[in-house]
């Protein structure tokens, strides 16, 4: 079908919480989903407007209910550009494992917002400020810990300001720090994992967690030798053990080996932070006989990117 414009959006995988930073800390990883968006000249078939390749192929919807298309359509409609969504055709190349705690839904949400932003720019609307993009992403995701690094890259701490608006601040990353991921075949629904966390915890427990969260900022930015102590969580991981006993057993084994291991997001993937080019090898060695996939990773300084494939100024 003829296209008036086309562009590619890439969004990184993310890992949230990072131990003590529940619903606040997050980082971007060098594993990216890609979405090719084409704005067709005529409306497209609404039940065949999304093609999925890779993760989720054969199970994710190919109609306008697909998360990326749905987010783009919602944003466009609120900007008075609903007609553009009728002409939107997507090809999604998914590399981020889904329902594993690696931010696949945040990636899809940010991709949808980025597509809407590109189409809005083609229609002559100004580029929205970063805070507006984070507000959109938080609205759809529910909290900003994955959304912020998906948008901006790097390591971030997200919070609500005095007016309750989501905000995010970037944390510098010591160049020696890298990561390893222990990715199981099992999946876990985020809602299930969150449902196990109690509404309140003892004051002493919260105070101890606050101290570790503060230490993490120092460790990730300039003292990676402290990452083991800086990733000890007291707010959420242990409560989730019934839903992911294998993931927490991996965390236990890795920490017993001296590695700074945490549950990645809602799990069941495990994230290890550390230094040295052999971090993935040391991670695998601490889990003998485990059938989960161990993958080395780098923290990605780049967040979501948008690249024009067929510039067509004024075509929209």
XYZ file of C-alpha atoms in Angstrom, residues 19-269:
251
model
C 16.835 -3.875 44.443
C 15.871 -1.189 46.930
C 14.459 1.328 44.446
C 10.961 -0.122 44.222
C 8.786 1.696 41.640
C 11.532 4.314 41.292
C 14.899 3.111 39.933
C 15.242 1.874 36.376
C 17.855 1.350 33.694
C 17.913 0.854 29.940
C 19.592 -2.183 28.366
C 21.253 -2.729 24.989
C 18.396 -4.884 23.694
C 15.867 -3.036 21.585
C 12.472 -3.556 19.977
C 12.019 -1.950 16.554
C 8.782 -0.688 15.056
C 8.520 0.413 11.436
C 5.549 2.733 11.045
C 4.067 3.627 7.676
C 1.451 6.326 7.212
C -0.499 5.089 4.214
C -2.247 7.299 1.702
C -5.561 5.512 2.280
C -7.088 3.922 5.413
C -5.798 0.428 6.155
C -7.694 -2.689 7.169
C -8.222 -2.220 10.943
C -7.928 -5.960 11.613
C -4.689 -6.358 9.639
C -2.696 -3.246 10.450
C 0.067 -4.723 12.644
C 2.628 -7.376 11.727
C 4.619 -8.969 14.570
C 8.005 -10.649 14.128
C 10.056 -12.232 16.903
C 8.794 -12.256 20.498
C 5.012 -12.604 20.536
C 4.786 -13.644 16.894
C 1.634 -15.693 16.429
C 0.133 -14.648 19.764
C 0.027 -10.853 19.812
C -2.886 -9.221 17.957
C -2.503 -7.908 14.441
C -5.384 -5.453 14.675
C -5.759 -2.029 16.275
C -5.921 -3.581 19.744
C -2.158 -4.202 19.543
C -0.619 -2.125 22.345
C 1.672 -0.015 20.145
C -1.132 0.861 17.717
C -3.604 1.444 20.562
C -1.281 3.875 22.361
C -0.447 5.767 19.161
C -4.150 5.980 18.287
C -5.097 7.265 21.747
C -2.465 9.995 21.742
C -3.332 11.057 18.198
C -7.041 11.206 19.026
C -6.415 13.466 22.019
C -4.439 15.762 19.747
C -7.255 15.950 17.214
C -5.465 13.695 14.714
C -7.562 10.526 14.958
C -7.745 10.212 11.169
C -4.004 9.508 11.014
C -4.421 6.351 13.096
C -6.785 4.983 10.435
C -3.901 5.087 7.956
C -1.217 3.655 10.254
C 0.490 0.371 9.383
C 3.045 -1.156 11.784
C 5.725 -3.827 11.590
C 7.014 -4.794 15.054
C 10.344 -6.596 15.390
C 10.301 -7.705 19.015
C 13.538 -8.738 20.707
C 12.628 -8.023 24.331
C 11.371 -11.165 26.125
C 7.777 -10.643 27.202
C 6.316 -11.073 30.698
C 9.853 -11.543 32.048
C 10.409 -8.255 33.920
C 12.351 -6.572 31.122
C 9.958 -3.749 30.301
C 8.344 -5.129 27.146
C 5.068 -3.312 27.854
C 6.875 -0.048 28.637
C 8.761 -0.424 25.358
C 5.475 -0.838 23.481
C 3.925 2.154 25.249
C 6.927 4.381 24.514
C 6.987 3.176 20.897
C 3.333 4.152 20.518
C 3.960 7.600 21.997
C 7.002 8.091 19.757
C 4.979 7.163 16.677
C 2.250 9.614 17.668
C 4.884 12.320 18.222
C 6.397 11.741 14.768
C 3.001 11.881 13.082
C 2.056 14.962 15.091
C 5.254 16.698 13.988
C 4.406 15.865 10.377
C 1.018 17.474 10.935
C 2.704 20.661 12.143
C 2.310 20.262 15.904
C 5.271 21.229 18.112
C 7.481 18.610 19.758
C 6.022 17.844 23.202
C 8.305 18.467 26.184
C 9.984 15.537 27.882
C 7.750 15.865 30.946
C 4.651 15.462 28.775
C 6.033 12.276 27.219
C 6.772 10.844 30.660
C 3.273 11.784 31.826
C 1.757 9.953 28.843
C 3.899 6.886 29.442
C 3.129 6.845 33.163
C -0.575 7.197 32.447
C -0.514 4.032 30.366
C 2.061 2.088 32.424
C 0.801 3.068 35.862
C 4.238 4.037 37.191
C 7.360 5.589 35.618
C 10.188 3.257 36.680
C 10.349 1.417 33.334
C 8.916 4.250 31.253
C 11.643 6.779 32.125
C 14.666 4.712 31.012
C 12.731 3.518 27.951
C 12.250 7.163 26.984
C 15.608 8.610 28.021
C 18.069 5.711 28.397
C 20.694 5.317 31.110
C 19.804 4.926 34.776
C 17.031 7.009 36.261
C 15.243 7.672 39.509
C 11.575 8.534 39.046
C 9.266 10.222 41.517
C 6.139 12.384 41.822
C 6.576 16.122 42.376
C 4.566 18.250 44.814
C 1.670 18.345 42.340
C 1.724 14.574 41.897
C 3.199 14.765 38.396
C 5.702 12.069 37.363
C 9.279 13.285 37.094
C 12.592 11.574 36.428
C 16.220 12.417 37.083
C 19.189 10.813 35.350
C 21.876 9.123 37.446
C 25.438 9.090 36.030
C 26.786 5.592 35.444
C 30.334 4.529 36.193
C 31.731 3.273 32.848
C 33.021 0.122 34.541
C 29.485 -1.089 35.314
C 27.875 -3.720 33.114
C 25.079 -6.225 33.570
C 24.126 -9.841 33.116
C 20.611 -11.199 32.690
C 19.330 -14.615 33.762
C 16.273 -15.100 31.531
C 14.051 -18.112 32.221
C 11.505 -19.589 29.845
C 8.781 -19.104 32.465
C 6.670 -15.965 32.394
C 5.000 -13.990 35.168
C 2.161 -11.513 34.970
C 3.124 -8.195 36.578
C -0.267 -7.883 38.290
C 0.276 -11.211 40.035
C 3.697 -10.170 41.305
C 2.447 -6.798 42.567
C -0.543 -8.337 44.327
C 1.729 -10.085 46.830
C 3.298 -6.913 48.230
C 1.761 -5.783 51.557
C 0.208 -2.347 51.932
C 2.504 -1.485 54.862
C 5.909 -2.533 56.205
C 7.559 -1.819 59.573
C 9.197 1.586 59.921
C 12.630 0.096 60.617
C 12.406 -1.990 57.471
C 11.496 1.061 55.365
C 14.305 3.099 56.933
C 16.882 0.411 56.157
C 15.639 0.231 52.583
C 15.936 4.024 52.212
C 19.570 3.877 53.263
C 20.332 1.213 50.673
C 18.503 3.154 47.951
C 20.634 6.192 48.696
C 23.777 4.062 48.582
C 22.775 2.695 45.184
C 22.983 6.168 43.609
C 26.566 6.492 44.852
C 27.518 2.940 43.887
C 26.192 2.987 40.304
C 27.721 6.388 39.600
C 31.174 6.147 41.152
C 31.692 3.177 43.480
C 30.645 -0.085 41.788
C 32.483 -2.074 44.466
C 29.514 -1.181 46.697
C 26.838 -2.521 44.331
C 26.397 -5.721 46.326
C 25.415 -3.828 49.490
C 23.527 -1.250 47.415
C 21.142 -3.815 45.906
C 19.861 -5.436 49.119
C 16.071 -5.089 49.059
C 13.666 -5.129 52.008
C 10.457 -3.908 50.379
C 9.290 -6.242 47.649
C 11.389 -9.209 46.538
C 10.880 -11.568 49.470
C 7.136 -10.979 49.454
C 7.048 -12.130 45.839
C 8.831 -15.419 46.487
C 5.615 -17.512 46.334
C 5.012 -16.338 42.752
C 8.606 -16.860 41.591
C 10.464 -19.298 43.840
C 12.952 -20.221 41.108
C 13.858 -16.573 40.456
C 14.445 -15.865 44.143
C 16.470 -19.084 44.462
C 18.688 -17.731 41.660
C 19.026 -14.409 43.474
C 19.990 -16.287 46.658
C 22.608 -18.376 44.845
C 24.101 -15.419 43.006
C 24.294 -13.253 46.113
C 25.865 -16.160 48.012
C 28.553 -16.061 45.300
C 29.087 -12.353 45.976
C 27.226 -11.054 42.918
C 24.857 -8.057 43.076
C 21.747 -9.899 41.895
C 18.169 -8.608 42.006
C 14.829 -9.520 40.507
C 14.439 -7.543 37.278
C 11.211 -5.559 37.528
C 8.337 -7.896 38.374
C 10.460 -10.907 37.354
C 11.132 -13.657 36.812
C 14.314 -12.499 35.015
